[in-house]
Coordinates of C-alpha atoms in Angstrom, one line a residue:
X221 CA 0.0 0.0 0.0
X222 CA 3.1 2.2 -0.3
X223 CA 1.6 4.2 -3.2
X224 CA -1.3 5.3 -1.0
X225 CA 0.9 6.8 1.7
X226 CA 3.2 9.1 -0.3
X227 CA 2.9 12.7 0.6
X228 CA 3.5 15.7 -1.5
X229 CA 6.6 17.9 -0.9
X230 CA 6.2 20.9 1.3
X231 CA 5.0 24.0 -0.6
X232 CA 7.7 26.5 -1.3
X233 CA 5.7 29.6 -0.4
X234 CA 6.0 29.8 3.4
X235 CA 4.1 33.2 3.6
X236 CA 1.1 31.8 1.8
X237 CA 1.1 28.8 4.1
X238 CA 1.2 31.0 7.2
X239 CA -1.8 33.1 5.9
X240 CA -3.9 30.1 5.3
X241 CA -2.9 28.6 8.6
X242 CA -3.8 31.8 10.5
X243 CA -7.3 31.7 8.9
X244 CA -7.7 28.1 9.8
X245 CA -6.7 28.7 13.4
X246 CA -9.9 30.5 14.0
X247 CA -12.0 27.5 13.0
X248 CA -12.0 24.8 15.6
X249 CA -14.7 22.4 16.6
X250 CA -15.5 19.6 19.1
X251 CA -15.9 16.2 17.6
X252 CA -18.9 15.1 19.7
X253 CA -19.2 11.8 17.9
X254 CA -15.8 10.7 19.2
X255 CA -16.1 12.4 22.6
X256 CA -12.8 14.4 22.3
X257 CA -11.5 17.8 21.3
X258 CA -10.4 17.9 17.7
X259 CA -8.8 20.8 16.0
X260 CA -9.7 21.6 12.4
X261 CA -7.4 23.5 10.2
X262 CA -5.2 24.6 13.1
X263 CA -2.5 22.0 12.8
X264 CA -2.7 21.0 9.2
X265 CA -0.3 21.9 6.4
X266 CA -1.6 24.6 4.1
X267 CA -2.1 23.2 0.6
X268 CA -0.8 24.9 -2.5
X269 CA -3.9 26.6 -3.9
X270 CA -2.8 26.6 -7.6
X271 CA -2.5 22.8 -7.6
X272 CA -5.9 22.0 -6.0
X273 CA -7.5 25.0 -7.7
X274 CA -6.3 24.0 -11.2
X275 CA -7.2 20.4 -10.6
X276 CA -10.7 21.4 -9.5
X277 CA -11.2 23.8 -12.5
X278 CA -10.2 21.1 -15.0
X279 CA -12.4 18.6 -13.3
X280 CA -15.4 21.0 -13.3
X281 CA -15.0 21.6 -17.0
X282 CA -14.7 17.9 -17.7
X283 CA -17.8 17.2 -15.5
X284 CA -19.8 19.9 -17.3
X285 CA -18.8 18.5 -20.7
X286 CA -19.8 15.0 -19.8
X287 CA -23.1 15.7 -17.9
X288 CA -24.5 19.0 -19.1
X289 CA -28.0 18.0 -20.3
X290 CA -26.7 14.5 -20.7
X291 CA -27.6 12.4 -17.7
X292 CA -27.3 8.9 -19.2
X293 CA -25.1 9.2 -22.3
X294 CA -21.9 7.4 -23.3
X295 CA -19.8 10.1 -21.6
X296 CA -21.0 9.0 -18.2
X297 CA -18.4 6.2 -17.8
X298 CA -15.7 8.7 -18.7
X299 CA -17.1 11.1 -16.1
X300 CA -16.9 8.3 -13.5
X301 CA -13.3 7.5 -14.4
X302 CA -12.4 11.2 -14.4
X303 CA -13.9 11.5 -10.9
X304 CA -11.7 8.6 -9.7
X305 CA -8.6 10.2 -11.3
X306 CA -9.4 13.5 -9.6
X307 CA -9.7 12.1 -6.2
X308 CA -6.6 9.9 -6.6
X309 CA -4.6 12.9 -7.7
X310 CA -5.8 14.9 -4.7
X311 CA -5.0 12.0 -2.4
X312 CA -1.5 11.6 -3.7
X313 CA -0.8 15.4 -3.6
X314 CA -2.4 16.4 -0.3
X315 CA -3.3 13.4 1.8
X316 CA -2.7 13.8 5.6
X317 CA -3.8 10.6 7.3
X318 CA -6.2 10.7 10.2
X319 CA -4.1 10.8 13.4
X320 CA -0.9 11.5 11.6
X321 CA 1.6 13.8 13.3
X322 CA 1.2 16.9 11.2
X323 CA 2.8 19.9 12.9
X324 CA 3.2 23.5 11.9
X325 CA 6.6 23.0 10.4
X326 CA 5.3 22.4 6.9
X327 CA 3.0 19.6 7.6
X328 CA 5.4 16.6 7.4
X329 CA 3.5 13.5 8.2
X330 CA 4.6 10.3 9.8
X331 CA 2.2 7.7 8.6
X332 CA 2.1 4.6 10.8
X333 CA 3.0 1.8 8.4
X334 CA 1.5 -0.7 10.9
X335 CA -1.9 0.5 9.8
X336 CA -1.1 -0.4 6.2
X337 CA 0.5 -3.9 6.2
X338 CA 2.5 -5.2 3.3
X339 CA -0.4 -7.5 2.4
X340 CA -2.9 -6.9 -0.4
X341 CA -6.1 -6.5 1.6
X342 CA -6.3 -2.7 1.4
X343 CA -5.1 -2.8 -2.3
X344 CA -7.8 -5.3 -3.1
X345 CA -10.4 -3.2 -1.3
X346 CA -9.5 -0.1 -3.3
X347 CA -9.6 -2.1 -6.6
X348 CA -13.0 -3.5 -5.6
X349 CA -14.4 0.1 -5.2
X350 CA -12.8 1.3 -8.4
X351 CA -14.1 -1.7 -10.4
X352 CA -17.6 -1.4 -8.9
X353 CA -17.9 2.3 -9.5
X354 CA -16.6 1.9 -13.1
X355 CA -19.1 -0.9 -13.8
X356 CA -22.0 1.1 -12.5
X357 CA -20.8 4.0 -14.6
X358 CA -20.8 1.8 -17.7
X359 CA -24.3 0.5 -16.9
X360 CA -25.7 4.0 -17.0
X361 CA -25.3 4.3 -20.8
X362 CA -26.7 0.8 -21.3
X363 CA -30.1 1.4 -19.9
X364 CA -33.0 3.8 -20.3
X365 CA -34.8 2.9 -17.1
X366 CA -35.1 6.0 -14.9
X367 CA -35.6 3.9 -11.8
X368 CA -32.4 2.0 -12.4
X369 CA -30.6 5.2 -13.3
X370 CA -31.6 6.9 -10.1
X371 CA -30.5 4.0 -7.9
X372 CA -27.2 3.5 -9.9
X373 CA -26.2 7.2 -9.5
X374 CA -27.0 7.0 -5.8
X375 CA -24.8 3.9 -5.5
X376 CA -22.0 5.6 -7.4
X377 CA -22.2 8.6 -5.1
X378 CA -22.1 6.5 -1.9
X379 CA -19.3 4.3 -3.1
X380 CA -17.3 7.3 -4.2
X381 CA -17.7 8.9 -0.8
X382 CA -16.7 5.7 1.0
X383 CA -13.7 5.3 -1.3
X384 CA -12.5 8.8 -0.5
X385 CA -12.7 8.1 3.2
X386 CA -10.5 5.0 2.7
X387 CA -8.0 7.0 0.7
X388 CA -7.7 10.1 2.9
X389 CA -8.1 8.4 6.4
X390 CA -7.0 5.4 8.3
X391 CA -10.1 3.4 8.3
X392 CA -8.7 0.2 9.8
X393 CA -10.8 -0.8 12.8
X394 CA -13.8 1.4 11.9
X395 CA -17.1 -0.3 12.7
X396 CA -20.4 0.1 11.0
X397 CA -21.4 3.2 13.0
X398 CA -18.1 4.9 12.6
X399 CA -18.4 4.6 8.8
X400 CA -21.9 6.0 8.7
X401 CA -20.9 8.9 11.0
X402 CA -17.8 9.6 8.8
X403 CA -19.8 9.7 5.6
X404 CA -22.2 12.2 7.1
X405 CA -19.4 14.2 8.7
X406 CA -17.5 14.5 5.4
X407 CA -20.6 15.9 3.7
X408 CA -21.1 18.3 6.5
X409 CA -17.5 19.5 6.2
X410 CA -18.2 20.4 2.6
X411 CA -20.6 23.1 3.8
X412 CA -18.1 24.2 6.5
X413 CA -15.4 24.7 3.9
X414 CA -17.7 26.1 1.2
X415 CA -15.9 29.5 1.3
X416 CA -12.4 28.1 0.8
X417 CA -12.4 28.2 -3.0
X418 CA -12.6 32.0 -2.7
X419 CA -10.7 32.6 0.5
X420 CA -7.7 30.4 -0.6
X421 CA -7.6 32.2 -3.9
X422 CA -7.7 35.6 -2.3
X423 CA -4.9 34.7 0.1
X424 CA -2.8 33.3 -2.8
X425 CA -3.2 36.4 -5.0
X426 CA -2.6 38.7 -2.0
X427 CA 0.7 36.9 -1.3
X428 CA 1.6 36.9 -4.9
X429 CA 1.2 40.7 -5.1
X430 CA 4.2 41.1 -2.8
X431 CA 6.5 39.4 -5.3
X432 CA 4.9 40.2 -8.7
X433 CA 5.7 43.7 -9.9
X434 CA 3.1 44.0 -12.7
X435 CA -0.3 43.8 -11.0
X436 CA -2.4 45.0 -13.9
X437 CA -3.1 41.5 -15.1
X438 CA -4.6 40.6 -11.8
X439 CA -6.8 43.7 -11.7
X440 CA -8.0 43.2 -15.3
X441 CA -9.0 39.6 -14.3
X442 CA -10.8 40.9 -11.2
X443 CA -12.6 43.5 -13.3
X444 CA -13.8 40.9 -15.8
X445 CA -15.1 38.7 -13.0
X446 CA -17.0 41.6 -11.5
X447 CA -18.5 42.6 -14.8
X448 CA -19.8 39.2 -15.9
X449 CA -22.8 38.9 -13.5
X450 CA -23.7 42.6 -14.0
X451 CA -23.5 42.2 -17.8
X452 CA -25.8 39.2 -17.6
X453 CA -28.5 41.2 -15.8
X454 CA -28.1 44.2 -18.0
X455 CA -28.2 42.2 -21.2
X456 CA -31.3 40.4 -20.1
X457 CA -33.1 43.7 -19.5
X458 CA -31.9 45.3 -22.7
X459 CA -32.8 42.3 -24.9
X460 CA -36.3 42.2 -23.5
X461 CA -36.6 46.0 -23.9
X462 CA -35.8 46.4 -27.6
X463 CA -36.7 44.0 -30.4
X464 CA -34.2 45.5 -32.9
X465 CA -31.3 45.1 -30.3
X466 CA -32.5 41.5 -29.7
X467 CA -32.5 40.6 -33.4
X468 CA -29.0 42.2 -33.8
X469 CA -27.7 40.3 -30.8
X470 CA -29.2 36.9 -32.1
X471 CA -27.7 37.4 -35.5
X472 CA -24.3 38.2 -33.9
X473 CA -24.4 35.0 -31.9
X474 CA -25.6 32.9 -34.8
X475 CA -26.4 29.4 -33.6
X476 CA -24.9 30.0 -30.1
X477 CA -27.5 29.7 -27.4
X478 CA -26.8 32.4 -24.7
X479 CA -28.9 30.6 -22.1
X480 CA -27.0 27.4 -22.6
X481 CA -23.7 29.3 -22.2
X482 CA -24.9 30.8 -18.9
X483 CA -26.1 27.4 -17.6
X484 CA -22.8 25.8 -18.6
X485 CA -20.9 28.4 -16.7
X486 CA -23.1 28.1 -13.6
X487 CA -22.8 24.3 -13.7
X488 CA -19.0 24.4 -14.0
X489 CA -18.8 27.0 -11.2
X490 CA -21.0 25.0 -8.9
X491 CA -19.0 21.8 -9.5
X492 CA -15.7 23.6 -8.9
X493 CA -16.9 25.1 -5.6
X494 CA -18.4 21.8 -4.3
X495 CA -15.6 19.5 -5.1
X496 CA -12.9 22.0 -4.0
X497 CA -14.7 22.4 -0.7
X498 CA -15.1 18.6 -0.3
X499 CA -11.5 17.8 -0.9
X500 CA -10.4 20.8 1.2
X501 CA -12.4 19.3 4.1
X502 CA -10.9 15.9 3.6
X503 CA -7.4 17.3 3.6
X504 CA -7.8 19.7 6.5
X505 CA -10.1 17.9 8.9
X506 CA -8.3 15.3 10.9
X507 CA -10.7 12.5 11.6
X508 CA -10.0 11.3 15.1
X509 CA -8.2 7.9 15.4
X510 CA -10.5 5.0 16.0
X511 CA -10.5 4.2 19.7
X512 CA -12.1 1.3 21.3
X513 CA -14.8 2.7 23.6
X514 CA -16.5 0.9 26.4
X515 CA -20.1 0.1 25.6
X516 CA -22.2 1.8 28.3
X517 CA -25.6 0.2 27.7
X518 CA -26.6 -2.3 30.3
X519 CA -27.4 -5.6 28.6
X520 CA -30.4 -6.2 31.0
X521 CA -32.4 -3.5 29.3
X522 CA -31.5 -4.9 25.8
X523 CA -32.3 -8.4 26.9
X524 CA -35.7 -7.2 28.2
X525 CA -37.0 -5.5 25.1
X526 CA -35.4 -8.0 22.6
X527 CA -37.0 -10.9 24.6
X528 CA -40.4 -9.4 24.2
X529 CA -39.8 -8.9 20.5
X530 CA -38.5 -12.4 20.1
X531 CA -41.6 -13.9 21.7
X532 CA -43.8 -12.0 19.2
X533 CA -41.7 -13.2 16.3
X534 CA -41.8 -16.7 17.6
X535 CA -45.6 -16.7 17.5
X536 CA -45.7 -15.0 14.2
X537 CA -43.2 -17.5 12.6
X538 CA -45.1 -20.4 14.0
X539 CA -48.2 -19.1 12.2
X540 CA -46.3 -18.7 9.0
X541 CA -45.1 -22.3 9.1
X542 CA -48.5 -23.8 9.9
X543 CA -50.8 -21.6 7.8
X544 CA -48.7 -20.4 4.9
X545 CA -46.0 -23.0 4.3
X546 CA -47.8 -26.2 5.4
X547 CA -51.3 -24.9 4.4
X548 CA -53.0 -26.5 7.4
X549 CA -55.7 -25.2 9.8
X550 CA -58.7 -23.0 8.9
X551 CA -58.5 -19.5 7.7
X552 CA -60.8 -16.6 8.9
X553 CA -64.2 -16.5 7.3
X554 CA -64.4 -15.0 3.9
X555 CA -60.6 -15.3 3.3
X556 CA -59.2 -17.6 0.6
X557 CA -55.6 -18.9 0.4
X558 CA -54.9 -16.6 -2.5
X559 CA -56.1 -13.5 -0.6
X560 CA -54.2 -14.6 2.5
X561 CA -51.0 -15.1 0.6
X562 CA -51.2 -11.8 -1.3
X563 CA -51.2 -9.5 1.8
X564 CA -48.3 -8.4 4.0
X565 CA -45.2 -8.8 1.9
X566 CA -44.3 -5.1 2.1
X567 CA -44.9 -5.0 5.8
X568 CA -42.7 -8.0 6.3
X569 CA -40.0 -6.5 4.2
X570 CA -40.1 -3.4 6.5
X571 CA -39.9 -5.6 9.6
X572 CA -36.8 -7.4 8.2
X573 CA -35.2 -4.0 7.8
X574 CA -36.1 -3.1 11.4
X575 CA -34.5 -6.3 12.6
X576 CA -31.3 -5.4 10.8
X577 CA -31.2 -2.0 12.5
X578 CA -32.2 -3.5 15.8
X579 CA -29.3 -6.0 15.9
X580 CA -26.8 -3.4 14.8
X581 CA -27.9 -1.0 17.5
X582 CA -27.7 -3.6 20.2
X583 CA -24.2 -4.7 19.1
X584 CA -23.0 -1.1 19.0
X585 CA -24.5 0.3 22.2
X586 CA -24.8 -2.5 24.8
X587 CA -22.2 -4.4 26.8
X588 CA -21.5 -7.9 25.7
X589 CA -23.8 -10.6 27.2
X590 CA -24.1 -14.2 26.3
X591 CA -27.9 -14.1 26.8
X592 CA -28.2 -11.0 24.6
X593 CA -26.2 -12.7 21.8
X594 CA -28.4 -15.7 21.9
X595 CA -31.6 -13.6 21.7
X596 CA -30.1 -11.5 18.8
X597 CA -29.2 -14.7 17.0
X598 CA -32.7 -16.0 17.5
X599 CA -34.2 -12.8 16.1
X600 CA -31.8 -13.0 13.1
X601 CA -32.7 -16.6 12.4
X602 CA -36.4 -15.9 12.7
X603 CA -35.9 -13.0 10.3
X604 CA -35.2 -15.7 7.7
X605 CA -38.7 -17.1 8.2
X606 CA -40.1 -13.6 7.8
X607 CA -38.0 -13.2 4.6
X608 CA -39.3 -16.6 3.3
X609 CA -42.9 -15.6 4.2
X610 CA -42.7 -12.3 2.4
X611 CA -41.0 -13.9 -0.7
X612 CA -43.6 -16.7 -0.8
X613 CA -46.5 -14.2 -0.6
X614 CA -44.9 -12.0 -3.3
X615 CA -44.5 -15.0 -5.6
X616 CA -48.1 -16.1 -5.1
X617 CA -49.1 -12.5 -5.8
X618 CA -47.1 -12.4 -9.0
X619 CA -48.7 -15.7 -10.1
X620 CA -52.1 -14.1 -9.8
X621 CA -51.4 -10.4 -10.8
X622 CA -48.2 -10.8 -12.9
X623 CA -44.9 -9.0 -12.6
X624 CA -44.0 -5.3 -12.2
X625 CA -40.7 -3.7 -11.5
X626 CA -41.7 -3.0 -7.8
X627 CA -42.6 -6.7 -7.2
X628 CA -39.3 -7.8 -8.8
X629 CA -37.4 -5.3 -6.7
X630 CA -39.0 -6.6 -3.5
X631 CA -37.8 -10.1 -4.3
X632 CA -34.3 -8.8 -5.0
X633 CA -34.3 -6.8 -1.7
X634 CA -35.4 -9.9 0.3
X635 CA -32.5 -11.9 -1.3
X636 CA -30.0 -9.2 -0.4
X637 CA -31.3 -8.9 3.2
X638 CA -31.0 -12.7 3.5
X639 CA -27.3 -12.5 2.6
X640 CA -26.7 -9.5 4.8
X641 CA -28.0 -11.4 7.9
X642 CA -25.2 -13.9 7.4
X643 CA -22.7 -11.1 8.1
X644 CA -24.9 -9.9 11.0
X645 CA -24.9 -13.3 12.7
X646 CA -21.2 -13.6 12.3
X647 CA -20.7 -10.1 13.8
X648 CA -22.8 -11.1 16.9
X649 CA -20.1 -13.6 17.9
X650 CA -17.1 -12.0 16.2
X651 CA -16.8 -8.3 17.2
X652 CA -14.0 -7.4 14.8
X653 CA -15.9 -8.7 11.8
X654 CA -15.8 -6.0 9.0
X655 CA -19.6 -5.8 8.8
X656 CA -19.6 -2.5 6.9
X657 CA -17.3 -3.8 4.2
X658 CA -19.3 -7.0 4.0
X659 CA -22.6 -5.2 3.6
X660 CA -21.1 -2.8 1.0
X661 CA -19.7 -5.7 -1.0
X662 CA -22.9 -7.7 -0.9
X663 CA -25.2 -4.8 -1.9
X664 CA -22.8 -3.6 -4.6
X665 CA -22.3 -6.9 -6.3
X666 CA -26.0 -7.7 -6.1
X667 CA -27.0 -4.3 -7.5
X668 CA -24.5 -4.5 -10.3
X669 CA -26.3 -7.7 -11.4
X670 CA -29.6 -5.9 -11.2
X671 CA -28.4 -2.8 -13.1
X672 CA -27.0 -4.9 -16.0
X673 CA -30.1 -7.2 -16.1
X674 CA -32.5 -4.5 -17.5
X675 CA -35.5 -5.5 -15.3
X676 CA -38.0 -3.8 -17.6
X677 CA -37.2 -6.3 -20.4
X678 CA -37.8 -9.3 -18.1
X679 CA -41.0 -7.8 -16.7
X680 CA -42.3 -7.4 -20.2
X681 CA -41.2 -10.9 -21.1
X682 CA -42.9 -12.5 -18.2
X683 CA -46.2 -10.6 -18.6
X684 CA -46.4 -11.2 -22.3
X685 CA -46.1 -14.9 -21.7
X686 CA -49.6 -14.8 -20.1
X687 CA -51.4 -12.8 -22.8
X688 CA -54.4 -14.7 -23.9
X689 CA -54.1 -17.4 -21.2
X690 CA -57.1 -18.3 -19.0
X691 CA -57.1 -20.1 -15.7
X692 CA -59.2 -20.8 -12.6
X693 CA -59.0 -19.1 -9.3
X694 CA -61.0 -19.5 -6.0
X695 CA -63.2 -16.5 -5.2
X696 CA -64.0 -15.3 -1.7
X697 CA -67.1 -17.4 -1.4
X698 CA -65.2 -20.6 -2.4
X699 CA -66.5 -20.7 -6.0
X700 CA -64.2 -21.3 -9.0
X701 CA -64.1 -18.5 -11.6
X702 CA -62.3 -18.1 -14.9
X703 CA -59.8 -15.3 -15.1
X704 CA -58.4 -13.9 -18.3
X705 CA -54.6 -13.6 -18.7
X706 CA -52.5 -10.5 -18.7
X707 CA -54.1 -7.5 -20.6
X708 CA -52.7 -4.5 -18.9
X709 CA -51.1 -2.9 -22.0
X710 CA -51.1 0.5 -20.4
X711 CA -48.6 -0.7 -17.8
X712 CA -46.4 -2.0 -20.6
X713 CA -46.6 1.5 -22.2
X714 CA -44.9 2.9 -19.1
X715 CA -41.8 0.7 -19.5
X716 CA -38.5 2.1 -20.6
X717 CA -36.7 1.6 -23.9
X718 CA -35.0 -1.5 -22.4
X719 CA -38.2 -3.5 -23.2
X720 CA -38.5 -2.1 -26.8
X721 CA -36.6 -4.9 -28.6
X722 CA -39.2 -7.3 -27.2
X723 CA -42.3 -5.1 -27.5
X724 CA -41.4 -4.1 -31.0
X725 CA -41.7 -7.7 -32.3
X726 CA -44.5 -8.2 -34.8
X727 CA -46.3 -10.9 -32.8
X728 CA -46.4 -8.5 -29.8
X729 CA -47.8 -5.7 -31.9
X730 CA -50.5 -8.1 -32.9
X731 CA -51.3 -8.8 -29.3
X732 CA -51.6 -5.1 -28.6
X733 CA -53.6 -4.2 -31.6
X734 CA -53.9 -0.6 -32.8
X735 CA -54.4 0.7 -29.3
X736 CA -53.6 4.0 -27.7
X737 CA -51.2 2.3 -25.3
X738 CA -49.2 0.9 -28.3
X739 CA -48.8 4.3 -29.9
X740 CA -48.1 6.0 -26.6
X741 CA -45.2 3.7 -26.0
X742 CA -43.7 3.7 -29.5
X743 CA -44.1 7.5 -29.7
X744 CA -42.4 8.0 -26.4
X745 CA -39.5 5.7 -27.3
X746 CA -38.9 7.4 -30.6
X747 CA -38.9 10.8 -29.0
X748 CA -36.4 9.8 -26.4
X749 CA -34.1 8.3 -29.0
X750 CA -34.0 11.1 -31.5
X751 CA -31.2 13.6 -31.8
X752 CA -28.6 11.3 -30.3
X753 CA -25.0 12.3 -31.0
X754 CA -21.6 11.2 -29.9
X755 CA -21.9 12.8 -26.5
X756 CA -25.4 11.6 -25.4
X757 CA -25.4 8.3 -27.2
X758 CA -27.3 5.6 -25.2
X759 CA -27.1 2.0 -26.3
X760 CA -30.6 1.1 -25.0
X761 CA -32.3 4.0 -26.8
X762 CA -30.3 3.3 -30.0
X763 CA -31.3 -0.4 -29.9
X764 CA -34.9 0.6 -29.3
X765 CA -34.9 3.1 -32.1
X766 CA -33.5 0.5 -34.5
X767 CA -36.3 -1.9 -33.4
X768 CA -39.1 0.6 -34.0
X769 CA -38.1 2.9 -36.9
X770 CA -38.6 0.3 -39.7
X771 CA -42.3 -0.1 -39.3
X772 CA -43.7 2.5 -36.9
X773 CA -45.9 5.0 -38.8
X774 CA -46.8 8.1 -36.8
X775 CA -50.3 9.4 -37.1
X776 CA -50.6 12.7 -39.0

């Protein structure tokens, strides 16, 4: 891990360092989460503004080029790789490890190599994050599903934040709670340092004035910056006040869109400020070293309330085994097996999540107790029965009411929770088990599979298999009735372009007929896939367009 502990040489400009340090001395805080006084900015080395400023400007321009009005194009994977390059560059240049001995003599650090053994565990962890983030970035330009896109981008954001913590701080020994607090703290520090892109620049130029004889260039630059926002306001007023001036201005610009230029500049400026501030906080704020704290919670209290919960779960699980899984005993009047099985899967999913939080809180807050461990293990094992009950109900519901993305996502979530509880049970008996890393790896790997699977395609494939099929079901009064197969074409019209290669087949069009749902879907897909260029190219939309454009005729 030697490449991750190299520090940049001390900046040559001592006066600039002293100015930054003096400003930072006024900003101190108490780290309440770790129960100790922690100075911020007061004992950290001042970073060379031109290096971080230039890197942030380049990244902001690259970010804007990739993502301006282009949320899911082929440039998204390049944006993800560029983001990783930016953070690794900042880490190598400015990294001051948490707990390192950084004094006021230039910020020389003395990283403890014991925290970074010669083995490959940390290297493999970093590679896992890099590979996962890159794969998620690639998946963005392969799908048109807004639900998947939203979750993928959220996952990229959280994984990137976690990776930066691993790069800038010594995270060895951090537990689940420490990681969550550190993620929240790093985002809060961004707001605390939001002024530094400007204050650092002002200090740098002020110091430079003492050595640079010709100051006119600087003042010209300041004048241009001051004039830009005022010119925007004045131009907007003048353009709306006189039609001749507006026409002359538009002809002078030609095909250039002034509003787009303004939005591009604002986007680049926002990205520059946010990322500079975020990295500034990572560099300057010294995350306190992980210290083993004595758990203060009395296990008697935890044993009491977890025992009551376990008893309720035991009764509920017994009912699931007898009624649902074995199908024995009588149901309440007016309730059929189908209606009994189709209720409660969302509630049970939520209860499983509550159990996950409950076990983690008990492990983090209460003193060790053999009885408590047994109860938490019992709750964890009974959670598997709840997971099985919820999954079984959902499967029966799908068999009667077919598949949707939400129903598929519930089954995926239950499978992920089942795997997570393996790590939870291990952590009950093994306190040093890296539960946060285990949970991150499980969720990431499972979600990458979901993101590349294109769920809308499989939802459409399953539902279309039941078009025109009839079968018998038992009604509430015990009578048999004939039910027609799948015919909810309006739901199919809401699917993304991922399902278009299937829905565009001739036999599927014959199933739909010349309906409004058919034309709504095809019109929507063609509109989303038009005007694609090299920057916003999306493979799913391109494939959908190729599937539709040969025979779709738009109404005049």
